[in-house]
Structure formats: C-alpha cells, structure tokens
Amino acid sequence: MTAVESRTGLLDADLVRGKVFSGGWTTSHGGTAEITEPATGQALITVGLADRHDIRSAAALAAARQPAWAATPAVERAAVLRRAAQLLTDHRAEVARWLVREGGAVPGKADAEVGSTVDELWVASSLPTHPHGHLLPADRGQRSTARRVPLGVVGVISPWNFPLLLATRAVAPALALGNAVVLKPDVNTPVAGGLLLAAVFEQAGLPAGVLHVLPGDAGPGAALTTDPDIAMIAFTGSTAVGRQVGAAAGGALKRMSLELGGNNALIVLDDADVVAASSAGAFGSFFHQGQVCMTAGRHIVLADVADEYLDRLTQRAAALRVGDPWTTDADLGPLINERQLRRVDQIVRDTVAAGATLHTGGTHEELFYRPTVLGGVSTDMPAWTEEVFGPVAPVVVVRDEDEAVAVANNTDYGLVAAVQTGDVARGAALAERLTTAIVHVNAQTIDDNAYVPFGGRGGSGNGSRYGALHSWDEFTQWRWLTSRDVPAAYPF
C-alpha cells in the first residue's frame, strides 16, 4: 500500500503519479523516479522528473502569468496565502506522515516542521497589505515616489532535510509579494518538498501557471539558475553546491539568496550547568540524525568541566533509540540515503584513525547510524573541519575562554553558535566575539522561526535573510517614478 492511496487528502495518487506540476499536473520530459522510504526501502510513490526543457517551459509560462498575479489586489493575494495556511493545518497529519516516511523524520520533528510551515504561510499572508513605498521630496510641479515591485519569476532550489519548511519560506513570501515561482525540490523528498505545496496552492486558488514544482537533480537545477526568465535564485543547500549556483547566477546578473551549510560551535564554559549543557549538546548534535545546517558540529569545552561533559554527553547518546520512525518510538530515524551514510561513516572512521577516541556509536545497521561521541579530537581532524551532516558530536577541550573563541572562529562557516554558562552577561559578552550571524546563550544551536532575520555569513551564506519583513528585501526591488504636470524645458 502506498502512502497516497487515499483520495480524500491533499494528494490524489492517480493524479500525481508520474507527474510534475506546471500549469497543472502534467507529464515531464525527464522521466520518472520511484521514491522509497529510507527506513524500509518500501516504494511510496512514483513522481515525474524535470529536465532542462521542462524548466524552460515552466519559466516562460511563469513569466507570462506573473504580471496578472502581481496586478491582483493585495487582499486577494493575501487570501490565497491564508487559505493555504488553513489547508495545511487541516491536513497536518497527512503532511507529517510524508515527512516521516519520505524524509526519515521522527513524528515530533515532522509535526514541528508542519507547524513552522503554517507560521511561514500566515506571516507571508500579511505581506501584500504592508505599505510598500515612499513619497519623496520633489520640485514644484513634480511628484516623486519610490515603491517596491516584484522581481518577476523566482527560482527556488530546496533541500531534503527540512523539505516542506525550507521550500515554503521562499515560495510563500515570493508569491505573496507578486512574483511567480519555479520550485525545484530535491529528488530525495519531492512530495514533502514540493508536490504537497503544489496541491495546497492549487486548492487555495492560486492561478494556474504562477507556481511550478519540478523535482529533479543537478541538471534542471543548473538550467533554472541560468534561465533568462528567472530573475532570482533562492538556494538552500551545501556550501559546495551554493558556490556553483552563485557563480552561475552571478554570471547571469541574477539576484541570489544563498543559505548554505554550517559547522556550528557549542561552547561550554567552566561555570556552566553541565547537566543542562550536555542535554543541549545532545539535542544540537543528534536532532534529525544531525541532518540540519544548524547542528552542533563542534563541541568546545573548557578543561575544568570537560570530563564530566564528555561522560554525560556519552550517556545521553548511548540511551537514544534508533529505528523506524513510522513504526517505533525512535528518537532518531534513518539517514536520508546510502551515499550520506557512507560519508558520515567514513568521516568517523578517518577521525578515529587520526587519534580521536570513540566514546559511543560509530556503528550502523542499514541507514540507521548510532549517535556518536568523539573525544580527544584536535582541530585538524575530519569530524572537526567538515560539516558531517550526521549524528556525530566531536569534542575539543580548551584551556580558557580566549582559546574557545579562537577555536570557534577558526572556520569558513558563519551560521550559528551557542554558549552554555552560569553567567548570562558573560555569555552575551562572548557572543560579541564570535563570527556567526546567530548566537544563542544557554540554548543549543538549532532554532528558527518565521519572524527572525535568519541567515548566515561567510561560507554559510551571502548575507541574505529570511523572515517577516526581511522578505521585502529579498523578493522585491525598488522602482523610482517621477511625473510632472507639464513637460520640463532643457538646455539642449
């Protein structure tokens, strides 16, 4: 039995099978892919795959339909977003089921992702009715205004780890502000990452041709990045691929939002509550199998509390349950695919071979990788220098606060850091010395919502920000308009 046999939910199996969404549910030119459940290998659904010809057709249709959508009264655009939020709320269980079975999420993560996505839709629904311009000083007989206008067609390339949320945080505000969108979700999670959104917006009354959902691999992604009808690329994914996207889109003089990887530090000071710190460290490293850009990938612990912290972190890791999130009460589900499993396992093996101590974990059954704690780590070992994207917690011991800051800042990434301390003022002062875009004091590294300026710096992003009012900066551009009562006279 597939996960989409019911015709009472958002997705009709017969309608969606083997299709993409572009001006309606249609057959694509890139063939099809059978989507399987990472936990079991069971086939869930067959979806259509896009190729460059599908991207070209979708971008052209989107460009043709965008002006009418932009001209739609603001209250009507807002209403579409509100209906989408309500539809997602009404079908919350169905959507969460896809996040569990297609993406390997545990139910708690899936439910939280749906809730955050609903928030994104509600926040986006407020954008069309915000003031969107200025009355500027002008000469006598002249009027001068500046107002924000849509970019045109926004291309969105979204990842598999939070597929619904990380697609919606770009798609929803872009649509709300009058753009058309071509979304390419990752081929690992095409349903949760895109086809469910297509169904939601279709039922919410979004005009045909304004949103396109075209699953695919790097080929259609590259075509989207360089397509002449695409005005902007919103990419979320690895730093390595982000550099390629940035180079291609920059060569075409497109606007870019690049939200990339992270190798985030969790710093434990010598006055920290070690019990609380180890809990934060375990959640930060092992939530969703460590497959989060905000994962605590580097634990930096002052020597006075290092032994206790390592012991407690190891105990927490060893107690976590790993299994099928659909049929068991697992704390961790499977890694997304065999390729990711091999990469995580190799990094752990290479780090142990380089002299690190394996305190727990380092083993796997099929795609289920045990939460792993590594002690005796130095700053040149693979688990420290690379973004592992798996349930691995490497721990480095430092002498004092100054060394902690130096070690934390010794990275190309700049997304998020966390500080555990018994003195909030001390933590806030240390935060000012860290070269990350986000810092949390007495919390772990994973946090986001629809209202904050979320984004990274350095190897973690190009300075763009998602969230609330920042969407105006990302998905619109300024237009200056002057008009005179009578034509002006000039000396030529």
mmCIF file with all atom_site columns, C-alpha atoms in Angstrom, residues 268-448:
data_model
loop_
_atom_site.group_PDB
_atom_site.id
_atom_site.type_symbol
_atom_site.label_atom_id
_atom_site.label_alt_id
_atom_site.label_comp_id
_atom_site.label_asym_id
_atom_site.label_entity_id
_atom_site.label_seq_id
_atom_site.pdbx_PDB_ins_code
_atom_site.Cartn_x
_atom_site.Cartn_y
_atom_site.Cartn_z
_atom_site.occupancy
_atom_site.B_iso_or_equiv
_atom_site.pdbx_formal_charge
_atom_site.auth_seq_id
_atom_site.auth_comp_id
_atom_site.auth_asym_id
_atom_site.auth_atom_id
_atom_site.pdbx_PDB_model_num
ATOM 1   C CA . VAL A 1 268 ? 30.637 25.061 27.302 1.00 0.00 ? 268 VAL A CA 1
ATOM 2   C CA . LEU A 1 269 ? 32.240 27.442 29.791 1.00 0.00 ? 269 LEU A CA 1
ATOM 3   C CA . ASP A 1 270 ? 33.642 26.388 33.154 1.00 0.00 ? 270 ASP A CA 1
ATOM 4   C CA . ASP A 1 271 ? 30.690 27.891 35.074 1.00 0.00 ? 271 ASP A CA 1
ATOM 5   C CA . ALA A 1 272 ? 28.028 26.068 33.012 1.00 0.00 ? 272 ALA A CA 1
ATOM 6   C CA . ASP A 1 273 ? 25.405 23.702 34.378 1.00 0.00 ? 273 ASP A CA 1
ATOM 7   C CA . VAL A 1 274 ? 26.953 20.599 32.841 1.00 0.00 ? 274 VAL A CA 1
ATOM 8   C CA . VAL A 1 275 ? 23.756 18.561 33.067 1.00 0.00 ? 275 VAL A CA 1
ATOM 9   C CA . ALA A 1 276 ? 21.861 21.197 31.090 1.00 0.00 ? 276 ALA A CA 1
ATOM 10  C CA . ALA A 1 277 ? 24.787 21.750 28.729 1.00 0.00 ? 277 ALA A CA 1
ATOM 11  C CA . SER A 1 278 ? 25.045 18.046 27.880 1.00 0.00 ? 278 SER A CA 1
ATOM 12  C CA . SER A 1 279 ? 21.321 17.946 27.156 1.00 0.00 ? 279 SER A CA 1
ATOM 13  C CA . ALA A 1 280 ? 21.660 20.929 24.833 1.00 0.00 ? 280 ALA A CA 1
ATOM 14  C CA . GLY A 1 281 ? 24.702 19.353 23.214 1.00 0.00 ? 281 GLY A CA 1
ATOM 15  C CA . ALA A 1 282 ? 22.940 16.049 22.618 1.00 0.00 ? 282 ALA A CA 1
ATOM 16  C CA . PHE A 1 283 ? 19.894 17.703 21.069 1.00 0.00 ? 283 PHE A CA 1
ATOM 17  C CA . GLY A 1 284 ? 22.037 20.042 18.996 1.00 0.00 ? 284 GLY A CA 1
ATOM 18  C CA . SER A 1 285 ? 24.074 17.195 17.524 1.00 0.00 ? 285 SER A CA 1
ATOM 19  C CA . PHE A 1 286 ? 21.539 14.380 17.223 1.00 0.00 ? 286 PHE A CA 1
ATOM 20  C CA . PHE A 1 287 ? 18.202 16.027 16.350 1.00 0.00 ? 287 PHE A CA 1
ATOM 21  C CA . HIS A 1 288 ? 17.011 14.699 12.967 1.00 0.00 ? 288 HIS A CA 1
ATOM 22  C CA . GLN A 1 289 ? 20.101 12.494 12.824 1.00 0.00 ? 289 GLN A CA 1
ATOM 23  C CA . GLY A 1 290 ? 22.308 15.601 12.702 1.00 0.00 ? 290 GLY A CA 1
ATOM 24  C CA . GLN A 1 291 ? 20.976 16.443 9.237  1.00 0.00 ? 291 GLN A CA 1
ATOM 25  C CA . VAL A 1 292 ? 20.427 20.138 9.968  1.00 0.00 ? 292 VAL A CA 1
ATOM 26  C CA . CYS A 1 293 ? 22.514 23.116 8.847  1.00 0.00 ? 293 CYS A CA 1
ATOM 27  C CA . MET A 1 294 ? 22.306 24.418 12.441 1.00 0.00 ? 294 MET A CA 1
ATOM 28  C CA . THR A 1 295 ? 23.531 21.167 14.023 1.00 0.00 ? 295 THR A CA 1
ATOM 29  C CA . ALA A 1 296 ? 26.114 21.480 16.803 1.00 0.00 ? 296 ALA A CA 1
ATOM 30  C CA . GLY A 1 297 ? 29.018 20.084 14.826 1.00 0.00 ? 297 GLY A CA 1
ATOM 31  C CA . ARG A 1 298 ? 31.790 21.208 17.186 1.00 0.00 ? 298 ARG A CA 1
ATOM 32  C CA . HIS A 1 299 ? 31.667 20.959 20.986 1.00 0.00 ? 299 HIS A CA 1
ATOM 33  C CA . ILE A 1 300 ? 34.227 23.289 22.557 1.00 0.00 ? 300 ILE A CA 1
ATOM 34  C CA . VAL A 1 301 ? 34.534 22.606 26.287 1.00 0.00 ? 301 VAL A CA 1
ATOM 35  C CA . LEU A 1 302 ? 36.700 24.260 28.903 1.00 0.00 ? 302 LEU A CA 1
ATOM 36  C CA . ALA A 1 303 ? 39.073 21.826 30.610 1.00 0.00 ? 303 ALA A CA 1
ATOM 37  C CA . ASP A 1 304 ? 37.606 22.213 34.105 1.00 0.00 ? 304 ASP A CA 1
ATOM 38  C CA . VAL A 1 305 ? 34.302 20.623 33.066 1.00 0.00 ? 305 VAL A CA 1
ATOM 39  C CA . ALA A 1 306 ? 35.402 18.576 30.057 1.00 0.00 ? 306 ALA A CA 1
ATOM 40  C CA . ASP A 1 307 ? 35.487 15.122 31.671 1.00 0.00 ? 307 ASP A CA 1
ATOM 41  C CA . GLU A 1 308 ? 32.039 15.492 33.202 1.00 0.00 ? 308 GLU A CA 1
ATOM 42  C CA . TYR A 1 309 ? 30.609 16.917 29.986 1.00 0.00 ? 309 TYR A CA 1
ATOM 43  C CA . LEU A 1 310 ? 32.005 14.058 27.891 1.00 0.00 ? 310 LEU A CA 1
ATOM 44  C CA . ASP A 1 311 ? 30.655 11.467 30.313 1.00 0.00 ? 311 ASP A CA 1
ATOM 45  C CA . ARG A 1 312 ? 27.179 12.965 30.391 1.00 0.00 ? 312 ARG A CA 1
ATOM 46  C CA . LEU A 1 313 ? 27.042 13.535 26.626 1.00 0.00 ? 313 LEU A CA 1
ATOM 47  C CA . THR A 1 314 ? 28.103 9.938  26.062 1.00 0.00 ? 314 THR A CA 1
ATOM 48  C CA . GLN A 1 315 ? 25.409 8.647  28.420 1.00 0.00 ? 315 GLN A CA 1
ATOM 49  C CA . ARG A 1 316 ? 22.743 10.658 26.642 1.00 0.00 ? 316 ARG A CA 1
ATOM 50  C CA . ALA A 1 317 ? 23.884 9.473  23.217 1.00 0.00 ? 317 ALA A CA 1
ATOM 51  C CA . ALA A 1 318 ? 24.004 5.828  24.270 1.00 0.00 ? 318 ALA A CA 1
ATOM 52  C CA . ALA A 1 319 ? 20.454 5.999  25.641 1.00 0.00 ? 319 ALA A CA 1
ATOM 53  C CA . LEU A 1 320 ? 18.870 7.303  22.432 1.00 0.00 ? 320 LEU A CA 1
ATOM 54  C CA . ARG A 1 321 ? 16.687 4.892  20.466 1.00 0.00 ? 321 ARG A CA 1
ATOM 55  C CA . VAL A 1 322 ? 17.365 4.500  16.749 1.00 0.00 ? 322 VAL A CA 1
ATOM 56  C CA . GLY A 1 323 ? 14.756 2.919  14.498 1.00 0.00 ? 323 GLY A CA 1
ATOM 57  C CA . ASP A 1 324 ? 11.913 3.213  12.019 1.00 0.00 ? 324 ASP A CA 1
ATOM 58  C CA . PRO A 1 325 ? 10.149 6.451  12.975 1.00 0.00 ? 325 PRO A CA 1
ATOM 59  C CA . TRP A 1 326 ? 6.869  5.272  11.441 1.00 0.00 ? 326 TRP A CA 1
ATOM 60  C CA . THR A 1 327 ? 6.531  2.019  13.402 1.00 0.00 ? 327 THR A CA 1
ATOM 61  C CA . THR A 1 328 ? 8.586  2.582  16.580 1.00 0.00 ? 328 THR A CA 1
ATOM 62  C CA . ASP A 1 329 ? 9.077  5.259  19.242 1.00 0.00 ? 329 ASP A CA 1
ATOM 63  C CA . ALA A 1 330 ? 12.531 6.084  17.922 1.00 0.00 ? 330 ALA A CA 1
ATOM 64  C CA . ASP A 1 331 ? 14.473 9.195  18.906 1.00 0.00 ? 331 ASP A CA 1
ATOM 65  C CA . LEU A 1 332 ? 16.451 9.064  15.668 1.00 0.00 ? 332 LEU A CA 1
ATOM 66  C CA . GLY A 1 333 ? 15.383 7.764  12.287 1.00 0.00 ? 333 GLY A CA 1
ATOM 67  C CA . PRO A 1 334 ? 17.478 6.760  9.262  1.00 0.00 ? 334 PRO A CA 1
ATOM 68  C CA . LEU A 1 335 ? 19.921 8.870  7.320  1.00 0.00 ? 335 LEU A CA 1
ATOM 69  C CA . ILE A 1 336 ? 18.443 10.008 4.038  1.00 0.00 ? 336 ILE A CA 1
ATOM 70  C CA . ASN A 1 337 ? 20.316 7.597  1.737  1.00 0.00 ? 337 ASN A CA 1
ATOM 71  C CA . GLU A 1 338 ? 23.261 5.247  1.317  1.00 0.00 ? 338 GLU A CA 1
ATOM 72  C CA . ARG A 1 339 ? 25.533 7.981  -0.001 1.00 0.00 ? 339 ARG A CA 1
ATOM 73  C CA . GLN A 1 340 ? 25.061 10.058 3.108  1.00 0.00 ? 340 GLN A CA 1
ATOM 74  C CA . LEU A 1 341 ? 25.603 7.021  5.326  1.00 0.00 ? 341 LEU A CA 1
ATOM 75  C CA . ARG A 1 342 ? 28.923 6.212  3.648  1.00 0.00 ? 342 ARG A CA 1
ATOM 76  C CA . ARG A 1 343 ? 30.089 9.802  4.014  1.00 0.00 ? 343 ARG A CA 1
ATOM 77  C CA . VAL A 1 344 ? 29.256 10.012 7.732  1.00 0.00 ? 344 VAL A CA 1
ATOM 78  C CA . ASP A 1 345 ? 30.817 6.640  8.461  1.00 0.00 ? 345 ASP A CA 1
ATOM 79  C CA . GLN A 1 346 ? 33.994 7.479  6.569  1.00 0.00 ? 346 GLN A CA 1
ATOM 80  C CA . ILE A 1 347 ? 34.447 10.771 8.422  1.00 0.00 ? 347 ILE A CA 1
ATOM 81  C CA . VAL A 1 348 ? 34.068 8.999  11.765 1.00 0.00 ? 348 VAL A CA 1
ATOM 82  C CA . ARG A 1 349 ? 36.493 6.235  10.775 1.00 0.00 ? 349 ARG A CA 1
ATOM 83  C CA . ASP A 1 350 ? 39.081 8.710  9.493  1.00 0.00 ? 350 ASP A CA 1
ATOM 84  C CA . THR A 1 351 ? 38.808 10.783 12.666 1.00 0.00 ? 351 THR A CA 1
ATOM 85  C CA . VAL A 1 352 ? 39.315 7.751  14.912 1.00 0.00 ? 352 VAL A CA 1
ATOM 86  C CA . ALA A 1 353 ? 42.248 6.669  12.745 1.00 0.00 ? 353 ALA A CA 1
ATOM 87  C CA . ALA A 1 354 ? 43.740 10.132 13.253 1.00 0.00 ? 354 ALA A CA 1
ATOM 88  C CA . GLY A 1 355 ? 43.737 9.603  17.036 1.00 0.00 ? 355 GLY A CA 1
ATOM 89  C CA . ALA A 1 356 ? 40.278 10.507 18.337 1.00 0.00 ? 356 ALA A CA 1
ATOM 90  C CA . THR A 1 357 ? 38.562 8.313  20.947 1.00 0.00 ? 357 THR A CA 1
ATOM 91  C CA . LEU A 1 358 ? 35.205 6.747  20.123 1.00 0.00 ? 358 LEU A CA 1
ATOM 92  C CA . HIS A 1 359 ? 33.135 7.073  23.319 1.00 0.00 ? 359 HIS A CA 1
ATOM 93  C CA . THR A 1 360 ? 29.911 5.652  21.841 1.00 0.00 ? 360 THR A CA 1
ATOM 94  C CA . GLY A 1 361 ? 28.344 4.991  18.462 1.00 0.00 ? 361 GLY A CA 1
ATOM 95  C CA . GLY A 1 362 ? 30.282 4.738  15.242 1.00 0.00 ? 362 GLY A CA 1
ATOM 96  C CA . THR A 1 363 ? 28.162 1.808  14.080 1.00 0.00 ? 363 THR A CA 1
ATOM 97  C CA . HIS A 1 364 ? 25.121 1.405  11.871 1.00 0.00 ? 364 HIS A CA 1
ATOM 98  C CA . GLU A 1 365 ? 22.532 -1.064 10.624 1.00 0.00 ? 365 GLU A CA 1
ATOM 99  C CA . GLU A 1 366 ? 21.371 -0.236 7.123  1.00 0.00 ? 366 GLU A CA 1
ATOM 100 C CA . LEU A 1 367 ? 20.703 3.550  7.150  1.00 0.00 ? 367 LEU A CA 1
ATOM 101 C CA . PHE A 1 368 ? 20.368 3.752  10.944 1.00 0.00 ? 368 PHE A CA 1
ATOM 102 C CA . TYR A 1 369 ? 23.536 5.343  12.321 1.00 0.00 ? 369 TYR A CA 1
ATOM 103 C CA . ARG A 1 370 ? 24.091 5.316  16.066 1.00 0.00 ? 370 ARG A CA 1
ATOM 104 C CA . PRO A 1 371 ? 24.588 8.712  17.751 1.00 0.00 ? 371 PRO A CA 1
ATOM 105 C CA . THR A 1 372 ? 28.332 9.087  18.065 1.00 0.00 ? 372 THR A CA 1
ATOM 106 C CA . VAL A 1 373 ? 30.532 10.951 20.540 1.00 0.00 ? 373 VAL A CA 1
ATOM 107 C CA . LEU A 1 374 ? 34.208 11.537 19.766 1.00 0.00 ? 374 LEU A CA 1
ATOM 108 C CA . GLY A 1 375 ? 36.698 12.681 22.401 1.00 0.00 ? 375 GLY A CA 1
ATOM 109 C CA . GLY A 1 376 ? 40.382 13.516 22.069 1.00 0.00 ? 376 GLY A CA 1
ATOM 110 C CA . VAL A 1 377 ? 39.589 15.464 18.913 1.00 0.00 ? 377 VAL A CA 1
ATOM 111 C CA . SER A 1 378 ? 42.025 18.004 17.504 1.00 0.00 ? 378 SER A CA 1
ATOM 112 C CA . THR A 1 379 ? 41.112 20.869 15.217 1.00 0.00 ? 379 THR A CA 1
ATOM 113 C CA . ASP A 1 380 ? 42.681 19.267 12.133 1.00 0.00 ? 380 ASP A CA 1
ATOM 114 C CA . MET A 1 381 ? 40.621 16.056 12.232 1.00 0.00 ? 381 MET A CA 1
ATOM 115 C CA . PRO A 1 382 ? 37.914 15.422 9.602  1.00 0.00 ? 382 PRO A CA 1
ATOM 116 C CA . ALA A 1 383 ? 34.978 15.358 12.051 1.00 0.00 ? 383 ALA A CA 1
ATOM 117 C CA . TRP A 1 384 ? 36.043 18.823 13.190 1.00 0.00 ? 384 TRP A CA 1
ATOM 118 C CA . THR A 1 385 ? 36.845 20.529 9.904  1.00 0.00 ? 385 THR A CA 1
ATOM 119 C CA . GLU A 1 386 ? 33.963 19.144 7.817  1.00 0.00 ? 386 GLU A CA 1
ATOM 120 C CA . GLU A 1 387 ? 30.202 19.589 8.035  1.00 0.00 ? 387 GLU A CA 1
ATOM 121 C CA . VAL A 1 388 ? 29.371 15.960 8.830  1.00 0.00 ? 388 VAL A CA 1
ATOM 122 C CA . PHE A 1 389 ? 25.570 16.172 8.437  1.00 0.00 ? 389 PHE A CA 1
ATOM 123 C CA . GLY A 1 390 ? 25.115 13.110 10.616 1.00 0.00 ? 390 GLY A CA 1
ATOM 124 C CA . PRO A 1 391 ? 24.619 12.294 14.331 1.00 0.00 ? 391 PRO A CA 1
ATOM 125 C CA . VAL A 1 392 ? 28.218 12.933 15.360 1.00 0.00 ? 392 VAL A CA 1
ATOM 126 C CA . ALA A 1 393 ? 29.430 15.056 18.300 1.00 0.00 ? 393 ALA A CA 1
ATOM 127 C CA . PRO A 1 394 ? 33.189 15.766 18.253 1.00 0.00 ? 394 PRO A CA 1
ATOM 128 C CA . VAL A 1 395 ? 34.546 17.349 21.456 1.00 0.00 ? 395 VAL A CA 1
ATOM 129 C CA . VAL A 1 396 ? 37.626 19.566 21.722 1.00 0.00 ? 396 VAL A CA 1
ATOM 130 C CA . VAL A 1 397 ? 38.974 20.608 25.126 1.00 0.00 ? 397 VAL A CA 1
ATOM 131 C CA . VAL A 1 398 ? 40.359 24.154 25.519 1.00 0.00 ? 398 VAL A CA 1
ATOM 132 C CA . ARG A 1 399 ? 42.181 25.936 28.336 1.00 0.00 ? 399 ARG A CA 1
ATOM 133 C CA . ASP A 1 400 ? 40.145 29.116 28.666 1.00 0.00 ? 400 ASP A CA 1
ATOM 134 C CA . GLU A 1 401 ? 37.565 31.420 27.133 1.00 0.00 ? 401 GLU A CA 1
ATOM 135 C CA . ASP A 1 402 ? 40.019 33.094 24.762 1.00 0.00 ? 402 ASP A CA 1
ATOM 136 C CA . GLU A 1 403 ? 41.047 29.765 23.278 1.00 0.00 ? 403 GLU A CA 1
ATOM 137 C CA . ALA A 1 404 ? 37.381 28.775 22.998 1.00 0.00 ? 404 ALA A CA 1
ATOM 138 C CA . VAL A 1 405 ? 36.664 31.880 20.924 1.00 0.00 ? 405 VAL A CA 1
ATOM 139 C CA . ALA A 1 406 ? 39.707 31.341 18.731 1.00 0.00 ? 406 ALA A CA 1
ATOM 140 C CA . VAL A 1 407 ? 38.787 27.709 18.064 1.00 0.00 ? 407 VAL A CA 1
ATOM 141 C CA . ALA A 1 408 ? 35.137 28.567 17.400 1.00 0.00 ? 408 ALA A CA 1
ATOM 142 C CA . ASN A 1 409 ? 36.065 31.269 14.892 1.00 0.00 ? 409 ASN A CA 1
ATOM 143 C CA . ASN A 1 410 ? 38.575 29.059 13.077 1.00 0.00 ? 410 ASN A CA 1
ATOM 144 C CA . THR A 1 411 ? 36.181 28.039 10.317 1.00 0.00 ? 411 THR A CA 1
ATOM 145 C CA . ASP A 1 412 ? 34.944 29.287 6.972  1.00 0.00 ? 412 ASP A CA 1
ATOM 146 C CA . TYR A 1 413 ? 31.349 28.858 8.132  1.00 0.00 ? 413 TYR A CA 1
ATOM 147 C CA . GLY A 1 414 ? 29.383 31.556 9.942  1.00 0.00 ? 414 GLY A CA 1
ATOM 148 C CA . LEU A 1 415 ? 25.854 30.405 10.679 1.00 0.00 ? 415 LEU A CA 1
ATOM 149 C CA . VAL A 1 416 ? 25.183 29.882 14.382 1.00 0.00 ? 416 VAL A CA 1
ATOM 150 C CA . ALA A 1 417 ? 26.877 29.273 17.713 1.00 0.00 ? 417 ALA A CA 1
ATOM 151 C CA . ALA A 1 418 ? 25.666 28.547 21.232 1.00 0.00 ? 418 ALA A CA 1
ATOM 152 C CA . VAL A 1 419 ? 27.208 29.310 24.614 1.00 0.00 ? 419 VAL A CA 1
ATOM 153 C CA . GLN A 1 420 ? 26.488 27.475 27.869 1.00 0.00 ? 420 GLN A CA 1
ATOM 154 C CA . THR A 1 421 ? 27.346 29.463 31.002 1.00 0.00 ? 421 THR A CA 1
ATOM 155 C CA . GLY A 1 422 ? 26.196 30.219 34.530 1.00 0.00 ? 422 GLY A CA 1
ATOM 156 C CA . ASP A 1 423 ? 26.584 33.946 33.843 1.00 0.00 ? 423 ASP A CA 1
ATOM 157 C CA . VAL A 1 424 ? 24.313 35.337 31.122 1.00 0.00 ? 424 VAL A CA 1
ATOM 158 C CA . ALA A 1 425 ? 26.307 38.577 30.895 1.00 0.00 ? 425 ALA A CA 1
ATOM 159 C CA . ARG A 1 426 ? 29.477 36.557 30.340 1.00 0.00 ? 426 ARG A CA 1
ATOM 160 C CA . GLY A 1 427 ? 27.759 34.585 27.621 1.00 0.00 ? 427 GLY A CA 1
ATOM 161 C CA . ALA A 1 428 ? 26.486 37.713 25.893 1.00 0.00 ? 428 ALA A CA 1
ATOM 162 C CA . ALA A 1 429 ? 29.951 39.269 26.000 1.00 0.00 ? 429 ALA A CA 1
ATOM 163 C CA . LEU A 1 430 ? 31.465 36.138 24.489 1.00 0.00 ? 430 LEU A CA 1
ATOM 164 C CA . ALA A 1 431 ? 28.768 36.134 21.790 1.00 0.00 ? 431 ALA A CA 1
ATOM 165 C CA . GLU A 1 432 ? 30.010 39.524 20.591 1.00 0.00 ? 432 GLU A CA 1
ATOM 166 C CA . ARG A 1 433 ? 33.386 37.942 19.827 1.00 0.00 ? 433 ARG A CA 1
ATOM 167 C CA . LEU A 1 434 ? 32.003 35.149 17.620 1.00 0.00 ? 434 LEU A CA 1
ATOM 168 C CA . THR A 1 435 ? 31.937 35.479 13.837 1.00 0.00 ? 435 THR A CA 1
ATOM 169 C CA . THR A 1 436 ? 28.497 33.965 13.300 1.00 0.00 ? 436 THR A CA 1
ATOM 170 C CA . ALA A 1 437 ? 25.226 35.535 12.228 1.00 0.00 ? 437 ALA A CA 1
ATOM 171 C CA . ILE A 1 438 ? 23.314 33.912 15.111 1.00 0.00 ? 438 ILE A CA 1
ATOM 172 C CA . VAL A 1 439 ? 24.271 33.184 18.729 1.00 0.00 ? 439 VAL A CA 1
ATOM 173 C CA . HIS A 1 440 ? 22.156 31.537 21.454 1.00 0.00 ? 440 HIS A CA 1
ATOM 174 C CA . VAL A 1 441 ? 23.156 31.812 25.107 1.00 0.00 ? 441 VAL A CA 1
ATOM 175 C CA . ASN A 1 442 ? 22.134 28.896 27.352 1.00 0.00 ? 442 ASN A CA 1
ATOM 176 C CA . ALA A 1 443 ? 20.449 27.074 24.485 1.00 0.00 ? 443 ALA A CA 1
ATOM 177 C CA . GLN A 1 444 ? 21.534 24.764 21.699 1.00 0.00 ? 444 GLN A CA 1
ATOM 178 C CA . THR A 1 445 ? 22.257 25.729 18.106 1.00 0.00 ? 445 THR A CA 1
ATOM 179 C CA . ILE A 1 446 ? 19.048 24.683 16.344 1.00 0.00 ? 446 ILE A CA 1
ATOM 180 C CA . ASP A 1 447 ? 16.407 27.410 16.323 1.00 0.00 ? 447 ASP A CA 1
ATOM 181 C CA . ASP A 1 448 ? 14.441 29.318 13.700 1.00 0.00 ? 448 ASP A CA 1
#
